[in-house]
């Protein structure tokens, strides 16, 4: 039976247009899904929107809309954006859907019934922006939110609490026994030292001051705290507790299914402390890994509308195509660490990797195959294989293995970089072999055949590996290389397959970008002028 994999993005707040930061996690998740599919996994990929809470309520009011009208429009645009980016999600969960609300309510009821949740009163330092209460030590003398830095306010309400504190020892032990649960591992210590060891507060899990939320069934003047509501999306979308829970059984209940939650660092705490405790008290297994990647930053720091440095994906896709953006996010932003988006780096990298490296390799190789062999890919001529060929073929094999090993460890940036390394050595192979010299000498025809064969074959492999990342590039390459469908599978990467297919030169894979012109264009778009 095929191995199973469940990958999720955070569900985004539909409070405004999504920028390349949110796009980042979704593209990463999509690449992971595509790679796992290439490897024959049965994959389920979930994304969605986190639609309740005070922030949305306020934004809708400002826009003169009801909350649902307000979020409907943003969700619509979000789905359009994912379509343009080629995101192959299997489900899109909205926390305002009945299927989600019912599950969130019944989970809350279960916690109440088993007395994990109790009623109390809460007075605390509240951050409106993060929708979170903080202890006095956390807000300090300045009374600012430790997460976002904005001022907190004192707020009091009758509320329900989850006995998080009771389960802290269990969680500490769970971390010990599962050292890979949190990635990067350093975050585990952060959770331990900042939250678990000093003592966890019981978590306030209801709000009576907000209307826009899921009512507590037993006490409808309260709505469920937005984070409790949101976290349950990962199982409500799979049909947990519903009449049809087959997806839940397949992708969650079955411990053989790997479950990966992706996000960036600011929300790791919710996923590594509250979510595991909730799952334990539901009697459910925990996700295999909580992966915290870095931020996409700007030269001036975090993206923010007030600074005027927000990058939106649409104009990049319009002008440079979907793959140029996906390329930048996966290759140039080092997965797992913070990275920067700058117009200069964008243009430079597209020119170096997509135009010079792969684009040129393709056009040169296809042109030579057309010129010397009428477009028909020659077979290997074993008697003429020399050390340059052998060493090249060996290096390609080493890099193919390196690709696989990186990708299996979800080292996506290293994985995609390995493909460009193959491109590099193939370009060097052309320089070393000098096929234009071989072509002048009939006695060296065998050597020329090997060179062209190896180049076309290597490009076929590159195109297959690119299927994990790109939407348009692989097919454009297959078309020019004349590779039929049966030679496009991942398994075929390990074999030498194509001979006598017809190549066909078409327009360049990527047009070279004019540095000055495109940087000026992007600068203008980013500053919103
Ligand atoms: N609604 C919560 C998540 C609930 S999940 C149960 C939320 N939403 S959000 O809209 O603020 O999205 C946050 C997520 O968007 C981050 O965790 C990250 O995945 C992604 N990113 C948003 N900005 C980002 C960058 N600048 N860089 C990289 N990813 C970032 O938090």
mmCIF file of C-alpha atoms in Angstrom, residues 361-371 375 456 459 480-481 503-506:
data_model
loop_
_atom_site.group_PDB
_atom_site.id
_atom_site.type_symbol
_atom_site.label_atom_id
_atom_site.label_comp_id
_atom_site.label_asym_id
_atom_site.label_seq_id
_atom_site.Cartn_x
_atom_site.Cartn_y
_atom_site.Cartn_z
ATOM 1 C CA UNK A 361 21.374 24.445 -21.588
ATOM 2 C CA UNK A 362 18.052 23.532 -23.126
ATOM 3 C CA UNK A 363 18.336 25.784 -26.154
ATOM 4 C CA UNK A 364 21.955 24.871 -26.866
ATOM 5 C CA UNK A 365 21.341 21.139 -26.511
ATOM 6 C CA UNK A 366 18.172 21.103 -28.594
ATOM 7 C CA UNK A 367 19.778 23.285 -31.278
ATOM 8 C CA UNK A 368 22.791 20.963 -31.536
ATOM 9 C CA UNK A 369 20.622 17.865 -31.690
ATOM 10 C CA UNK A 370 18.646 19.499 -34.508
ATOM 11 C CA UNK A 371 21.745 20.615 -36.356
ATOM 12 C CA UNK A 375 16.495 16.453 -34.235
ATOM 13 C CA UNK A 456 19.113 15.497 -23.807
ATOM 14 C CA UNK A 459 17.618 17.616 -19.438
ATOM 15 C CA UNK A 480 11.146 20.699 -26.690
ATOM 16 C CA UNK A 481 12.879 17.464 -25.743
ATOM 17 C CA UNK A 503 13.488 17.328 -30.268
ATOM 18 C CA UNK A 504 11.926 20.571 -31.377
ATOM 19 C CA UNK A 505 13.371 23.969 -30.742
ATOM 20 C CA UNK A 506 10.816 26.442 -29.446
#
